[in-house]
GROMACS .gro file of C-alpha atoms in nm:
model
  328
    1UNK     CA    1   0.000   0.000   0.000
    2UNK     CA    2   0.208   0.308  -0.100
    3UNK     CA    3   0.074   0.539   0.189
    4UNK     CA    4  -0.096   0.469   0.513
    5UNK     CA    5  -0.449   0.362   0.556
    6UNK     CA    6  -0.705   0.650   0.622
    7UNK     CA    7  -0.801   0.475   0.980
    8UNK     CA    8  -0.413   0.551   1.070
    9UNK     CA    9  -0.494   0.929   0.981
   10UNK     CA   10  -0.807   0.913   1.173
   11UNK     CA   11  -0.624   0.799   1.504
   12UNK     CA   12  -0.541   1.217   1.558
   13UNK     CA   13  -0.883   1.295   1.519
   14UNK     CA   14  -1.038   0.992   1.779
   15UNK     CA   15  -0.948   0.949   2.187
   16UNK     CA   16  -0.986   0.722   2.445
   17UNK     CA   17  -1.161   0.414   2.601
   18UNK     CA   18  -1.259   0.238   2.904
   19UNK     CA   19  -1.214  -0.111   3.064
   20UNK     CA   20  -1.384  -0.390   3.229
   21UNK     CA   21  -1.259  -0.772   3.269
   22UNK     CA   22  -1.067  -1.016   3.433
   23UNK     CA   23  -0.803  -1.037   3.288
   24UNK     CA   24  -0.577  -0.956   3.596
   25UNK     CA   25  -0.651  -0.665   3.772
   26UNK     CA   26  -0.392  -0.430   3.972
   27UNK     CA   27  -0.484  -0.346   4.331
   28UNK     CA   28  -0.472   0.065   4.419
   29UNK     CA   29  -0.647   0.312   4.543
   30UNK     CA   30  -0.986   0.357   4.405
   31UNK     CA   31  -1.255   0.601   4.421
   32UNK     CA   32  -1.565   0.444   4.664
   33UNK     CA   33  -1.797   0.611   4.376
   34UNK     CA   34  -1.849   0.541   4.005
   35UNK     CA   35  -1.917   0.942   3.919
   36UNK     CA   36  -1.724   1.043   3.670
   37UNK     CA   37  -1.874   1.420   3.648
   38UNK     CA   38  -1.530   1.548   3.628
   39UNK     CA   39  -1.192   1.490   3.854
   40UNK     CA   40  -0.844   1.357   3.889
   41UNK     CA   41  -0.769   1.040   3.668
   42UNK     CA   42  -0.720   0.731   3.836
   43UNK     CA   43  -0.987   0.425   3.985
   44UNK     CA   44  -1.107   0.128   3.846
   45UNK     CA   45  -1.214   0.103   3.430
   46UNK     CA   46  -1.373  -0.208   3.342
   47UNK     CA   47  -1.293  -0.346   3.009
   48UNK     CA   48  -1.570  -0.650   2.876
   49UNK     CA   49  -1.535  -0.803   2.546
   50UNK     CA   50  -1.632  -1.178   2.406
   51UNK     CA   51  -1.417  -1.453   2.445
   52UNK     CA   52  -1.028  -1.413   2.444
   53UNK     CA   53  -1.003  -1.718   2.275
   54UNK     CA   54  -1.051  -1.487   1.985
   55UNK     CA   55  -0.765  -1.308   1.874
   56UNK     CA   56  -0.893  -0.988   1.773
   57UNK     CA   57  -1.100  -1.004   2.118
   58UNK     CA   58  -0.802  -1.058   2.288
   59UNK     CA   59  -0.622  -0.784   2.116
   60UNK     CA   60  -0.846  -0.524   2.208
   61UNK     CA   61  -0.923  -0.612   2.571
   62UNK     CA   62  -0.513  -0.644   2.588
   63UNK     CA   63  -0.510  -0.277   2.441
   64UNK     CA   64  -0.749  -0.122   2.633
   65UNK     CA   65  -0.567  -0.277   2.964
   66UNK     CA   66  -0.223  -0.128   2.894
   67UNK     CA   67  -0.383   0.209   2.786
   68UNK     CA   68  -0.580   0.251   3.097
   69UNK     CA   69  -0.267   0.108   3.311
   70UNK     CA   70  -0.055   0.361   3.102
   71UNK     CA   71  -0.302   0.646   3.211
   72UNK     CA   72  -0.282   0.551   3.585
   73UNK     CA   73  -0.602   0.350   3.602
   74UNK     CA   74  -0.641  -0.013   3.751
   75UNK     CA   75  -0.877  -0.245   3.549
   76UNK     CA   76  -1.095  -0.548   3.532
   77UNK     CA   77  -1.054  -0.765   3.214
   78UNK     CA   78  -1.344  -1.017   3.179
   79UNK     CA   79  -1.531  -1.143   2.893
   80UNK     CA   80  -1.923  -1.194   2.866
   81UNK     CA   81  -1.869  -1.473   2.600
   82UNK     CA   82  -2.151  -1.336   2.382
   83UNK     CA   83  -2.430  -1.434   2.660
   84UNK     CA   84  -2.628  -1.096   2.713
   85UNK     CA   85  -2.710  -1.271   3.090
   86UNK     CA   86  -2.346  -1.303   3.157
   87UNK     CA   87  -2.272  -0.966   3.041
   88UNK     CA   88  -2.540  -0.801   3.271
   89UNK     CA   89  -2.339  -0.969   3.541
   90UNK     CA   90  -2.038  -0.819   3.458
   91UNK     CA   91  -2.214  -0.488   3.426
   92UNK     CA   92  -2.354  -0.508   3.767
   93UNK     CA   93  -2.010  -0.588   3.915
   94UNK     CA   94  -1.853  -0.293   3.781
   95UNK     CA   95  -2.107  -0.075   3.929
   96UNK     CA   96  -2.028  -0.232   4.235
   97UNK     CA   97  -1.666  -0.212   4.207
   98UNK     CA   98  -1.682   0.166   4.188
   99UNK     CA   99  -1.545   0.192   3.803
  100UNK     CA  100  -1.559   0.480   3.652
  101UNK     CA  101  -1.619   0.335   3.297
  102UNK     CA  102  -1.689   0.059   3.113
  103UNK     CA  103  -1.476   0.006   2.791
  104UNK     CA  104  -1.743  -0.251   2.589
  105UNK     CA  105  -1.764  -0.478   2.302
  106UNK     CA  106  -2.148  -0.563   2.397
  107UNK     CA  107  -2.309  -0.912   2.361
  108UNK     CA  108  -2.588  -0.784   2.125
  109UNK     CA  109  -2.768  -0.493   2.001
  110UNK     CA  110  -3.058  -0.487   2.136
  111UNK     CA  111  -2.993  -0.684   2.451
  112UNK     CA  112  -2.751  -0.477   2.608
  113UNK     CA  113  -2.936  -0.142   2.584
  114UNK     CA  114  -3.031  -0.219   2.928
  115UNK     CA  115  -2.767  -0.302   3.139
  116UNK     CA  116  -2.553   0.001   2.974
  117UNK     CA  117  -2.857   0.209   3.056
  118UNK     CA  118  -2.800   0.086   3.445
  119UNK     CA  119  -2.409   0.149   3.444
  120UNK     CA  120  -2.500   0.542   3.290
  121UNK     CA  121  -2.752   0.606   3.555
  122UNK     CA  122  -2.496   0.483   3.868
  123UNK     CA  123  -2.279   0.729   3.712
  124UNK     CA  124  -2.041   0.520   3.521
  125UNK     CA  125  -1.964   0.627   3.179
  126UNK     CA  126  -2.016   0.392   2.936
  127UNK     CA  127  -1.751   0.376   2.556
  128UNK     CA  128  -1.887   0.120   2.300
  129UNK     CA  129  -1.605  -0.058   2.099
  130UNK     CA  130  -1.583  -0.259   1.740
  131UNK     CA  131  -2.005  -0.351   1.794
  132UNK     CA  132  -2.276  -0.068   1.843
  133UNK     CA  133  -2.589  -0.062   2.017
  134UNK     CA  134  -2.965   0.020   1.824
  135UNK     CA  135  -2.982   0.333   2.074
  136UNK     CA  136  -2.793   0.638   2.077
  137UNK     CA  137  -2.824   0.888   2.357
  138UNK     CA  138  -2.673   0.604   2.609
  139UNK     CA  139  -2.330   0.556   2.581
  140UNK     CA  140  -2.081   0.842   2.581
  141UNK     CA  141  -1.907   0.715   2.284
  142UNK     CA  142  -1.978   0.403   2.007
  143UNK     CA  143  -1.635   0.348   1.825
  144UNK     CA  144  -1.626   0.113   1.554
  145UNK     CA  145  -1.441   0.018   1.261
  146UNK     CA  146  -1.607   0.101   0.922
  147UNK     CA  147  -1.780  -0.248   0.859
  148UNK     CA  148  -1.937  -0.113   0.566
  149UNK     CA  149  -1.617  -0.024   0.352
  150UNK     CA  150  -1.403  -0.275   0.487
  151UNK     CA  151  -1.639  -0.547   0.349
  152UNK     CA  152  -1.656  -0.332   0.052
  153UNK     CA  153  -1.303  -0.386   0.027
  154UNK     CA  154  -1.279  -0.762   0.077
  155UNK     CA  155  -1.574  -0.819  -0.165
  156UNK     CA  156  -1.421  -0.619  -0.473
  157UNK     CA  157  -1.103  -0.850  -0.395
  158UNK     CA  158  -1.282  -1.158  -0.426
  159UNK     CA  159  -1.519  -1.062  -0.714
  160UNK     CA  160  -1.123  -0.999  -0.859
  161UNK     CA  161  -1.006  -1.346  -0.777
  162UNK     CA  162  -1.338  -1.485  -0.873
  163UNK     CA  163  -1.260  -1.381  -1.213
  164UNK     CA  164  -1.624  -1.233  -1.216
  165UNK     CA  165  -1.823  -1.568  -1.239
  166UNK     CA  166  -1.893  -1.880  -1.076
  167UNK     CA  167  -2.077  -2.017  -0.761
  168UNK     CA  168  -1.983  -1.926  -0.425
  169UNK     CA  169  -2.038  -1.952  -0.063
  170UNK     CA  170  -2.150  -1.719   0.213
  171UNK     CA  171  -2.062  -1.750   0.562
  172UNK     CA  172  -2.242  -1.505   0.760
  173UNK     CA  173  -2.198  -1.416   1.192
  174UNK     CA  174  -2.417  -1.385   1.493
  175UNK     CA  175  -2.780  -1.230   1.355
  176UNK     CA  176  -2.759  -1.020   1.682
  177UNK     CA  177  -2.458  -0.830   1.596
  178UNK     CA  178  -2.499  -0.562   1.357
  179UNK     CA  179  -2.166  -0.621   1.191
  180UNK     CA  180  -2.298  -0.957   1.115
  181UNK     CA  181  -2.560  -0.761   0.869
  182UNK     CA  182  -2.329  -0.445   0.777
  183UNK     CA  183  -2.098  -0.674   0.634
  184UNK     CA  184  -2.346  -0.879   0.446
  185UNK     CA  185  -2.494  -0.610   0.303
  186UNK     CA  186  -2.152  -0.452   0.192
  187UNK     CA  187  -2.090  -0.764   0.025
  188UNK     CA  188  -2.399  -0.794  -0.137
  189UNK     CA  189  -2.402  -0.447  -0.311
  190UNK     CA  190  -2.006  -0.524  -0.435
  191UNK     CA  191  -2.107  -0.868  -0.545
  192UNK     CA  192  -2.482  -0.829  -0.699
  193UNK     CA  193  -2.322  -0.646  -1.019
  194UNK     CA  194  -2.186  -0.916  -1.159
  195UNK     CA  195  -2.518  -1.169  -1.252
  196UNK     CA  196  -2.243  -1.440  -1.321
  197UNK     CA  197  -2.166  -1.490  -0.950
  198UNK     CA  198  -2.408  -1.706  -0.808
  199UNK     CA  199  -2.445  -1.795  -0.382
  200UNK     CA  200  -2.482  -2.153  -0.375
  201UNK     CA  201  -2.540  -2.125  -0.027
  202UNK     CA  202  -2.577  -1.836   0.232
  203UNK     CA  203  -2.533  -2.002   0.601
  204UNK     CA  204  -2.469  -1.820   0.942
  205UNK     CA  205  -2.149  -1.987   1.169
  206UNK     CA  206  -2.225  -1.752   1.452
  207UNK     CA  207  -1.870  -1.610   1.427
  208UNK     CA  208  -1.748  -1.994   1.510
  209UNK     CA  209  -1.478  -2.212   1.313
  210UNK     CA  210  -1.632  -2.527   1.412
  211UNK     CA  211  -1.977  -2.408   1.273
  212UNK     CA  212  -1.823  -2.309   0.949
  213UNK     CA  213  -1.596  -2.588   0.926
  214UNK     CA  214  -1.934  -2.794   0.939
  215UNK     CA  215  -2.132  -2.646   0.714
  216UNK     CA  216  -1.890  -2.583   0.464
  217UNK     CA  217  -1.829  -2.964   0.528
  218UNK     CA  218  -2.208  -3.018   0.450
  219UNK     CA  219  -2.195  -2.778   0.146
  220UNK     CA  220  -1.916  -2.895  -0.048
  221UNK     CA  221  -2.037  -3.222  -0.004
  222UNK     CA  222  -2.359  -3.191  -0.197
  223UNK     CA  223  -2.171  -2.923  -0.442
  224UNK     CA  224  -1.775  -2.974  -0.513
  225UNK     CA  225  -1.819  -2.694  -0.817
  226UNK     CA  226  -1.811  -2.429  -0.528
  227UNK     CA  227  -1.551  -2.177  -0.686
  228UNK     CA  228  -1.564  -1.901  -0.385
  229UNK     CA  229  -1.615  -1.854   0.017
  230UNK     CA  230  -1.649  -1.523   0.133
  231UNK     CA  231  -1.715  -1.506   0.530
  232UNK     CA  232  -1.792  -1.254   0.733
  233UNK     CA  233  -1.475  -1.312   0.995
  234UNK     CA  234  -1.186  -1.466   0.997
  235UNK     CA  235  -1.283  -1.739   1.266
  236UNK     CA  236  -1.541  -1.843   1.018
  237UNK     CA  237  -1.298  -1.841   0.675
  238UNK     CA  238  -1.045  -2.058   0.882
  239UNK     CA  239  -1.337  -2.275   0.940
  240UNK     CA  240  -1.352  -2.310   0.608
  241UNK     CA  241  -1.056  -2.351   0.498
  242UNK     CA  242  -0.981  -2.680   0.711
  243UNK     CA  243  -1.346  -2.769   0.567
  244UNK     CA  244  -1.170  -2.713   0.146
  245UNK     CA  245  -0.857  -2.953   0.324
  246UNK     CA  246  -1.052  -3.218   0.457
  247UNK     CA  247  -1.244  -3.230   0.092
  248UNK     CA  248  -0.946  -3.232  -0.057
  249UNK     CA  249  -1.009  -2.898  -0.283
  250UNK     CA  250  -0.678  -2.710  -0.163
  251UNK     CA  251  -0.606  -2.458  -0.391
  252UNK     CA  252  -0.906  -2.481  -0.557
  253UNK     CA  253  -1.156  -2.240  -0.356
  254UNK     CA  254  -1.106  -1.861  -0.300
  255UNK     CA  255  -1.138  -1.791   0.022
  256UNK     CA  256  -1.163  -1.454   0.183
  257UNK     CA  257  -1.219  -1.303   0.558
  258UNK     CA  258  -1.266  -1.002   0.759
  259UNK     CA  259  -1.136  -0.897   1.097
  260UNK     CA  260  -0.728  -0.858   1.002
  261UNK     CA  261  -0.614  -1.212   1.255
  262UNK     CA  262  -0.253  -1.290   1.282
  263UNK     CA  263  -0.399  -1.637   1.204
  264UNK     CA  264  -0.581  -1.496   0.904
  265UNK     CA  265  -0.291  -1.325   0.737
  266UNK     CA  266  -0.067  -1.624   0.806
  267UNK     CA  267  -0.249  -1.803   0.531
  268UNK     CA  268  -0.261  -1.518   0.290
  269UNK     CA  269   0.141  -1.548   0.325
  270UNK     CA  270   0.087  -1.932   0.221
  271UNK     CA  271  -0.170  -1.820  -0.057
  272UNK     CA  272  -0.461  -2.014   0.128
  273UNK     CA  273  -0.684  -1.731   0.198
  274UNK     CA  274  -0.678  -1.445  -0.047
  275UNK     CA  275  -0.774  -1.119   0.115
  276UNK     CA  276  -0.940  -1.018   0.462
  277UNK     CA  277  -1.020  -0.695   0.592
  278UNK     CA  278  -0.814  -0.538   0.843
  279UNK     CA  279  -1.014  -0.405   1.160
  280UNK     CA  280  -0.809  -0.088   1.356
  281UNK     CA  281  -0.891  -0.333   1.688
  282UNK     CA  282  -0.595  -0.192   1.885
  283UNK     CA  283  -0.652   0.173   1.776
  284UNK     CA  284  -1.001   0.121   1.906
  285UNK     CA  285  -0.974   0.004   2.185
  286UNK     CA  286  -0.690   0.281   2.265
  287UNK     CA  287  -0.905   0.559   2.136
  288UNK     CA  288  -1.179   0.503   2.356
  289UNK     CA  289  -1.018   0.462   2.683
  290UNK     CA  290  -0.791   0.794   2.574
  291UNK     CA  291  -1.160   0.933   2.553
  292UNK     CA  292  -1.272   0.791   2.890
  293UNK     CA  293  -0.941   0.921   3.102
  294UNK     CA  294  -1.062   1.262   2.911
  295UNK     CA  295  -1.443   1.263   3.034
  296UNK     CA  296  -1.315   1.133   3.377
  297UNK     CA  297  -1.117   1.398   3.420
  298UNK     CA  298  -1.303   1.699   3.217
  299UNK     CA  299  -1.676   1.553   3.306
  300UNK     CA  300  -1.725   1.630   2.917
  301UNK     CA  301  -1.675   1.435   2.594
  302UNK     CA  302  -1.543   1.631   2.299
  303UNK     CA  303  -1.582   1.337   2.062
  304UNK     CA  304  -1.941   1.259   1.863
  305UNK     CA  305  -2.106   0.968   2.014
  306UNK     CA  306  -2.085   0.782   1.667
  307UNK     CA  307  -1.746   0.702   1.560
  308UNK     CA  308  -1.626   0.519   1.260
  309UNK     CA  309  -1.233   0.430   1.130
  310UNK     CA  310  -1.199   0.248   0.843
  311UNK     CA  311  -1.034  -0.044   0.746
  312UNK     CA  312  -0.742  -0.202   0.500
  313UNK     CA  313  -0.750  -0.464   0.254
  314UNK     CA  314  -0.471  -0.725   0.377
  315UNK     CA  315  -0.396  -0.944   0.088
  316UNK     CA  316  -0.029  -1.089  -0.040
  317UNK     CA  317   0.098  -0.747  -0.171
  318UNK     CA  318   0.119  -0.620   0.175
  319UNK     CA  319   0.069  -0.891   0.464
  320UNK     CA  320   0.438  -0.851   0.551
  321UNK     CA  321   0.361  -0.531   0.679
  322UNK     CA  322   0.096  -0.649   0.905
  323UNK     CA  323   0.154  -0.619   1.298
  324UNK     CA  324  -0.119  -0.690   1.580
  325UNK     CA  325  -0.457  -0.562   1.396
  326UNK     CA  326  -0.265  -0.250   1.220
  327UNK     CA  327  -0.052  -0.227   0.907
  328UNK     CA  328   0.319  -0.083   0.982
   0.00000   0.00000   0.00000
């Protein structure tokens, strides 16, 4: 890429974020209160994300921790494993704890209005990261990566390698997340000008590499002309990948992801996956606990609620410049 992506540029522009997890938490002095109206940085943020099984999960919730520690804060790093139940939990003990924030990557759209509307009105500011909520007016901040044109992205990549015909495959994620759709739909608008590609097959793997390596399994079983797999993550493309293996089609499907895993790119060095889209996870996560130490201490946000930093296309003309989530 012969100059940086814009989401690099957009990094000047975009602050802060806040924690909640348990993912080893340093013991200090904390603040009996969760206000933060305004006052000196330091107490507990509470950083809660999905599993850290998943790398890019893992990546963020391991960002946010070392910005918040870097800032002077002590954290919680826990994960709510996509269970909306669990996640209220974890909500509810970060209230009690006395955080300040909540740095979040929420368990649904819809389900975790709620318990976000309980942390606000305790007083404990809540930033939004990589997944938004369908309610604005709640948390202080929603920062995301731009689904929309990093699927963009990925899709016109594929379409490429696809040659502009032939039948593929559509792995989609968790119909509760929004990025699940977002991305979808950005494929579908790249994709549906060209009448010669055809979806044999449009299944949701719920994020999961089992679930895709199954129903890929399933699929290319009852149809071995399947030229193309576009997923929605990276989990899911790995999926099914193994699934192309174990059929014994290597080298003979396109594959192509989104999220930016070391995993991921490691088989777009190999030439196994073509493309995915990079997702600014680390940036994120930074960004919005550099905006929480700011509200903490100011008692105002000078960031939009709504905030949006778009991806990169990783493919074999530039994965040796990948690092953690970012391009060098």
């Amino acid at each position: 890429m012969s100059r940086p992506p814009r989401w690099r540029m957009a990094a000047v522009l975009v602050a802060g974020a806040l924690a909640l997890a348990a993912c080893g938490s340093d013991d200090g002095d904390e603040p009996a209160g969760g206000d933060a109206s305004g006052s000196a940085a330091g107490g507990l943020i509470a950083i809660i994300t999905p599993s850290h099984d998943n790398p890019f999960f893992k990546a963020e919730a391991d960002a946010a921790d070392a910005k918040a520690k870097s800032l002077g804060y002590t954290t919680t790093s826990t994960s709510h494993d996509d269970d909306p139940n669990k996640q209220s939990e974890l909500i509810d003990s970060a209230i009690t704890a006395g955080a300040k924030a909540i740095i979040l990557d929420n368990a649904g759209a819809d389900a975790s209005i709620g318990p976000i509307r309980k942390a606000v009105d305790a007083g404990v500011k809540v930033f939004l990261i990589d997944r938004e909520i369908n309610e604005t007016g709640v948390a202080t901040a929603q920062i995301v990566a731009n689904n929309s044109q990093g699927a963009s992205l990925v899709a016109e990549e594929f379409v490429k390698a696809m040659g502009n015909a032939g039948s593929y495959v559509e792995l989609t994620g968790k119909a509760s997340d929004t990025n699940a759709g977002v991305r979808s739909s950005a494929f579908a608008s790249v994709i549906s000008q060209y009448p010669d590609l055809k979806v044999a097959a449009k299944e949701t793997a719920n994020w999961d590499q089992q679930e895709a390596f199954t129903k890929t399994e399933t699929i290319l079983q009852k149809n071995k002309s399947i030229k193309g797999i576009i997923a929605g993550n990276d989990t899911m493309a790995l999926g099914a990948l193994a699934a192309v293996k174990a059929a014994g089609l290597s080298g003979k499907v396109i594959i192509a992801g989104f999220d930016g895993s070391p995993d991921a790119v490691a088989a777009i060095k190999t030439g196994e996956l073509l493309a995915t889209g990079l997702q600014p996870a680390v940036l994120i996560a930074e960004t919005a606990v550099t905006q929480a130490d700011e509200v903490i201490r100011t008692g105002k946000a000078t960031q939009p609620e709504k905030q949006s930093i778009d991806c990169a296309l990783i493919n074999k003309d530039n994965a040796d410049s990948y690092t953690l989530f970012a391009l060098k």
